[in-house]
Amino acid sequence: MATDIPEHPPVRKVSDPAQLRALAHPLRFTLMELLLLDGPATATELGAKLGESPANCSWHLRQLAKFGYVAEAPPGPGRRRPWQVVVHGHTTDHEAEADPEYASAHDALAVVALRHEFARLDEWYMARRAAPREWRGAAGVTQSLMWLTADELAGLQAEIQTLVQRHRDRVTDPARRPSGAEPVRFVAWGIPARAEYLETAEDPTE
């Protein structure tokens, strides 16, 4: 008997620092997110949502297209020329981080991504009292302090990734989204709680 195995959206392993730098821009990062959340849209439509000019959005979309993150979607009515996402996720190349140029581009993108998420978290806390009760109850922030080995931390991160990836197929296939499903942000990280380890940490470029 055939099994209905969901097809996950495409994920790219990025080894070129230029590809990372192309996404390490606040507006481009937001444009990508809007295209993921709302589907294909024109530069004019995106600009209206973000308070940006169509020309500025169009230029940044072309930069994303240059590195394969977005592409022109099938044309709409009249002269409508929408854009769509090509790459729905990416992983970085840990081996490439020995290259200072790649490491710098990687860190720049990480900063843009974290600032974006912190801003969205601020927006949620400012507006959450107006949200439906079930969503107020479901949302939250988990903070923990644990004593772990490096291997245990890596294992915990892998478990979280497995849980998060469980519903990735819903990104590109609306038919798989159950009634009442909404786009949800899930951000988690595990880092050493003390800074002293930096004094003896190995140089990642060595």
mmCIF file of C-alpha atoms in Angstrom:
data_model
loop_
_atom_site.group_PDB
_atom_site.id
_atom_site.type_symbol
_atom_site.label_atom_id
_atom_site.label_comp_id
_atom_site.label_asym_id
_atom_site.label_seq_id
_atom_site.Cartn_x
_atom_site.Cartn_y
_atom_site.Cartn_z
ATOM 1 C CA MET A 1 0.000 0.000 0.000
ATOM 2 C CA ALA A 2 1.384 3.403 -0.992
ATOM 3 C CA THR A 3 2.347 5.750 1.813
ATOM 4 C CA ASP A 4 1.654 9.465 1.574
ATOM 5 C CA ILE A 5 5.104 10.865 2.330
ATOM 6 C CA PRO A 6 5.191 14.663 2.369
ATOM 7 C CA GLU A 7 7.675 16.368 0.100
ATOM 8 C CA HIS A 8 9.702 18.904 2.014
ATOM 9 C CA PRO A 9 10.478 22.305 0.463
ATOM 10 C CA PRO A 10 13.916 22.625 -1.129
ATOM 11 C CA VAL A 11 16.830 23.466 1.175
ATOM 12 C CA ARG A 12 20.138 24.733 -0.156
ATOM 13 C CA LYS A 13 23.541 24.168 1.420
ATOM 14 C CA VAL A 14 25.296 27.510 1.009
ATOM 15 C CA SER A 15 29.076 27.410 0.629
ATOM 16 C CA ASP A 16 29.559 30.708 -1.226
ATOM 17 C CA PRO A 17 29.981 33.768 1.032
ATOM 18 C CA ALA A 18 28.451 35.952 -1.694
ATOM 19 C CA GLN A 19 25.204 34.000 -1.394
ATOM 20 C CA LEU A 20 25.116 34.616 2.346
ATOM 21 C CA ARG A 21 25.872 38.328 1.950
ATOM 22 C CA ALA A 22 23.037 38.629 -0.574
ATOM 23 C CA LEU A 23 20.537 37.662 2.129
ATOM 24 C CA ALA A 24 22.245 39.543 4.973
ATOM 25 C CA HIS A 25 20.174 42.685 4.451
ATOM 26 C CA PRO A 26 17.133 43.556 6.605
ATOM 27 C CA LEU A 27 14.854 44.461 3.689
ATOM 28 C CA ARG A 28 15.799 41.435 1.599
ATOM 29 C CA PHE A 29 15.292 39.178 4.599
ATOM 30 C CA THR A 30 11.812 40.655 5.092
ATOM 31 C CA LEU A 31 10.955 40.412 1.393
ATOM 32 C CA MET A 32 11.825 36.723 1.456
ATOM 33 C CA GLU A 33 9.629 36.193 4.492
ATOM 34 C CA LEU A 34 6.640 37.963 2.958
ATOM 35 C CA LEU A 35 6.918 35.862 -0.191
ATOM 36 C CA LEU A 36 7.033 32.730 1.958
ATOM 37 C CA LEU A 37 4.046 33.773 4.073
ATOM 38 C CA ASP A 38 1.783 35.320 1.456
ATOM 39 C CA GLY A 39 2.929 33.746 -1.790
ATOM 40 C CA PRO A 40 3.926 35.452 -5.058
ATOM 41 C CA ALA A 41 3.711 39.247 -5.096
ATOM 42 C CA THR A 42 4.905 42.164 -7.177
ATOM 43 C CA ALA A 43 7.460 44.728 -6.058
ATOM 44 C CA THR A 44 4.616 47.253 -5.846
ATOM 45 C CA GLU A 45 2.526 45.007 -3.584
ATOM 46 C CA LEU A 46 5.490 44.246 -1.346
ATOM 47 C CA GLY A 47 6.448 47.900 -1.175
ATOM 48 C CA ALA A 48 2.925 48.841 -0.060
ATOM 49 C CA LYS A 49 3.119 46.375 2.838
ATOM 50 C CA LEU A 50 6.545 47.576 3.940
ATOM 51 C CA GLY A 51 6.318 51.294 3.269
ATOM 52 C CA GLU A 52 9.075 51.024 0.655
ATOM 53 C CA SER A 53 9.124 52.267 -2.917
ATOM 54 C CA PRO A 54 8.424 49.703 -5.665
ATOM 55 C CA ALA A 55 11.747 50.641 -7.278
ATOM 56 C CA ASN A 56 13.694 49.865 -4.096
ATOM 57 C CA CYS A 57 11.892 46.549 -3.594
ATOM 58 C CA SER A 58 12.431 45.653 -7.240
ATOM 59 C CA TRP A 59 16.171 46.288 -6.979
ATOM 60 C CA HIS A 60 16.521 44.120 -3.881
ATOM 61 C CA LEU A 61 14.408 41.371 -5.431
ATOM 62 C CA ARG A 62 16.718 41.345 -8.431
ATOM 63 C CA GLN A 63 19.693 40.944 -6.092
ATOM 64 C CA LEU A 64 17.978 37.972 -4.436
ATOM 65 C CA ALA A 65 17.202 36.537 -7.862
ATOM 66 C CA LYS A 66 20.843 36.930 -8.891
ATOM 67 C CA PHE A 67 21.786 34.425 -6.190
ATOM 68 C CA GLY A 68 18.849 32.091 -6.756
ATOM 69 C CA TYR A 69 16.676 32.919 -3.756
ATOM 70 C CA VAL A 70 13.700 34.229 -5.743
ATOM 71 C CA ALA A 71 12.517 34.167 -9.351
ATOM 72 C CA GLU A 72 9.798 35.746 -11.414
ATOM 73 C CA ALA A 73 6.498 33.908 -11.039
ATOM 74 C CA PRO A 74 4.110 33.320 -13.951
ATOM 75 C CA PRO A 75 2.797 36.737 -15.016
ATOM 76 C CA GLY A 76 -0.561 37.884 -13.702
ATOM 77 C CA PRO A 77 -3.304 39.891 -15.374
ATOM 78 C CA GLY A 78 -2.197 42.890 -17.415
ATOM 79 C CA ARG A 79 1.352 43.951 -16.667
ATOM 80 C CA ARG A 80 1.514 42.320 -13.227
ATOM 81 C CA ARG A 81 4.939 40.699 -12.741
ATOM 82 C CA PRO A 82 5.043 38.846 -9.420
ATOM 83 C CA TRP A 83 8.029 37.259 -7.694
ATOM 84 C CA GLN A 84 8.164 33.932 -5.881
ATOM 85 C CA VAL A 85 10.534 32.141 -3.526
ATOM 86 C CA VAL A 86 12.804 29.470 -4.977
ATOM 87 C CA VAL A 87 14.791 28.432 -1.900
ATOM 88 C CA HIS A 88 12.629 27.829 1.175
ATOM 89 C CA GLY A 89 15.494 27.250 3.578
ATOM 90 C CA HIS A 90 19.234 26.964 3.710
ATOM 91 C CA THR A 91 21.957 25.391 5.763
ATOM 92 C CA THR A 92 25.440 26.765 6.143
ATOM 93 C CA ASP A 93 28.644 24.914 5.389
ATOM 94 C CA HIS A 94 30.503 24.315 8.668
ATOM 95 C CA GLU A 95 33.665 23.330 6.820
ATOM 96 C CA ALA A 96 33.625 26.617 4.898
ATOM 97 C CA GLU A 97 33.656 28.602 8.164
ATOM 98 C CA ALA A 98 37.425 28.137 8.265
ATOM 99 C CA ASP A 99 37.464 30.811 5.523
ATOM 100 C CA PRO A 100 37.396 34.258 7.213
ATOM 101 C CA GLU A 101 35.322 35.719 4.363
ATOM 102 C CA TYR A 102 32.689 33.013 4.716
ATOM 103 C CA ALA A 103 32.715 33.290 8.515
ATOM 104 C CA SER A 104 32.157 37.047 8.291
ATOM 105 C CA ALA A 105 29.250 36.646 5.852
ATOM 106 C CA HIS A 106 27.750 33.918 8.035
ATOM 107 C CA ASP A 107 27.891 36.106 11.148
ATOM 108 C CA ALA A 108 26.406 39.086 9.296
ATOM 109 C CA LEU A 109 23.421 36.997 8.188
ATOM 110 C CA ALA A 110 22.974 35.603 11.709
ATOM 111 C CA VAL A 111 22.817 39.139 13.116
ATOM 112 C CA VAL A 112 20.192 40.200 10.540
ATOM 113 C CA ALA A 113 18.097 37.093 11.247
ATOM 114 C CA LEU A 114 18.219 37.495 15.030
ATOM 115 C CA ARG A 115 17.409 41.205 14.926
ATOM 116 C CA HIS A 116 14.465 40.405 12.649
ATOM 117 C CA GLU A 117 13.151 37.791 15.069
ATOM 118 C CA PHE A 118 13.614 39.998 18.129
ATOM 119 C CA ALA A 119 11.649 42.758 16.384
ATOM 120 C CA ARG A 120 8.814 40.334 15.614
ATOM 121 C CA LEU A 121 8.823 39.153 19.240
ATOM 122 C CA ASP A 122 8.494 42.770 20.399
ATOM 123 C CA GLU A 123 5.556 43.238 18.027
ATOM 124 C CA TRP A 124 3.843 40.134 19.417
ATOM 125 C CA TYR A 125 4.160 41.291 23.020
ATOM 126 C CA MET A 126 2.823 44.719 22.135
ATOM 127 C CA ALA A 127 -0.215 43.260 20.336
ATOM 128 C CA ARG A 128 -0.832 39.939 22.085
ATOM 129 C CA ARG A 129 -3.678 41.162 24.335
ATOM 130 C CA ALA A 130 -5.810 41.598 21.228
ATOM 131 C CA ALA A 131 -5.051 38.085 19.959
ATOM 132 C CA PRO A 132 -7.577 35.229 20.362
ATOM 133 C CA ARG A 133 -7.346 33.522 23.746
ATOM 134 C CA GLU A 134 -6.244 30.166 22.323
ATOM 135 C CA TRP A 135 -3.254 31.796 20.626
ATOM 136 C CA ARG A 136 -2.326 33.756 23.750
ATOM 137 C CA GLY A 137 -2.331 30.488 25.647
ATOM 138 C CA ALA A 138 -0.369 28.582 23.020
ATOM 139 C CA ALA A 139 2.351 31.185 22.504
ATOM 140 C CA GLY A 140 5.174 31.682 24.952
ATOM 141 C CA VAL A 141 8.883 31.862 25.613
ATOM 142 C CA THR A 142 10.820 29.021 27.235
ATOM 143 C CA GLN A 143 13.979 29.846 29.156
ATOM 144 C CA SER A 144 16.158 27.191 30.759
ATOM 145 C CA LEU A 145 19.567 26.851 32.363
ATOM 146 C CA MET A 146 21.019 23.361 32.011
ATOM 147 C CA TRP A 147 24.362 21.678 32.618
ATOM 148 C CA LEU A 148 25.218 19.814 29.413
ATOM 149 C CA THR A 149 28.227 18.453 27.610
ATOM 150 C CA ALA A 150 28.905 19.702 24.090
ATOM 151 C CA ASP A 151 27.646 16.362 22.723
ATOM 152 C CA GLU A 152 24.435 16.620 24.763
ATOM 153 C CA LEU A 153 23.823 20.161 23.539
ATOM 154 C CA ALA A 154 24.364 19.059 19.945
ATOM 155 C CA GLY A 155 21.911 16.200 20.486
ATOM 156 C CA LEU A 156 19.303 18.544 21.952
ATOM 157 C CA GLN A 157 19.663 20.889 18.980
ATOM 158 C CA ALA A 158 19.199 17.934 16.627
ATOM 159 C CA GLU A 159 16.021 16.868 18.450
ATOM 160 C CA ILE A 160 14.593 20.373 18.166
ATOM 161 C CA GLN A 161 15.416 20.454 14.460
ATOM 162 C CA THR A 162 13.621 17.135 13.976
ATOM 163 C CA LEU A 163 10.510 18.506 15.676
ATOM 164 C CA VAL A 164 10.572 21.736 13.678
ATOM 165 C CA GLN A 165 11.069 19.927 10.364
ATOM 166 C CA ARG A 166 7.988 17.775 11.003
ATOM 167 C CA HIS A 167 5.648 20.297 9.376
ATOM 168 C CA ARG A 168 7.935 21.876 6.761
ATOM 169 C CA ASP A 169 5.824 20.438 3.944
ATOM 170 C CA ARG A 170 3.052 22.867 4.910
ATOM 171 C CA VAL A 171 5.206 25.784 3.766
ATOM 172 C CA THR A 172 4.679 25.003 0.094
ATOM 173 C CA ASP A 173 1.542 22.837 0.216
ATOM 174 C CA PRO A 174 -1.472 24.702 1.644
ATOM 175 C CA ALA A 175 -3.553 21.518 1.333
ATOM 176 C CA ARG A 176 -1.559 20.036 4.216
ATOM 177 C CA ARG A 177 -2.417 22.905 6.567
ATOM 178 C CA PRO A 178 -5.202 21.892 8.975
ATOM 179 C CA SER A 179 -8.129 24.178 9.638
ATOM 180 C CA GLY A 180 -7.099 26.968 11.989
ATOM 181 C CA ALA A 181 -3.402 26.747 11.173
ATOM 182 C CA GLU A 182 -1.517 30.042 11.097
ATOM 183 C CA PRO A 183 2.143 30.879 10.348
ATOM 184 C CA VAL A 184 4.079 30.511 13.600
ATOM 185 C CA ARG A 185 7.575 31.666 14.468
ATOM 186 C CA PHE A 186 9.713 29.213 16.406
ATOM 187 C CA VAL A 187 13.168 30.377 17.426
ATOM 188 C CA ALA A 188 15.455 28.381 19.712
ATOM 189 C CA TRP A 189 19.133 28.424 20.485
ATOM 190 C CA GLY A 190 21.453 26.794 22.960
ATOM 191 C CA ILE A 191 24.685 28.578 23.857
ATOM 192 C CA PRO A 192 27.162 28.429 26.773
ATOM 193 C CA ALA A 193 25.840 30.527 29.656
ATOM 194 C CA ARG A 194 29.248 31.831 30.675
ATOM 195 C CA ALA A 195 31.649 33.915 28.630
ATOM 196 C CA GLU A 196 34.815 32.530 30.245
ATOM 197 C CA TYR A 197 35.005 29.725 27.694
ATOM 198 C CA LEU A 198 35.957 32.315 25.077
ATOM 199 C CA GLU A 199 39.346 32.765 26.747
ATOM 200 C CA THR A 200 40.324 29.182 26.017
ATOM 201 C CA ALA A 201 38.191 28.461 22.967
ATOM 202 C CA GLU A 202 40.013 27.239 19.899
ATOM 203 C CA ASP A 203 40.361 29.673 17.019
ATOM 204 C CA PRO A 204 37.806 28.394 14.443
ATOM 205 C CA THR A 205 40.055 29.592 11.616
ATOM 206 C CA GLU A 206 42.964 27.386 12.687
#
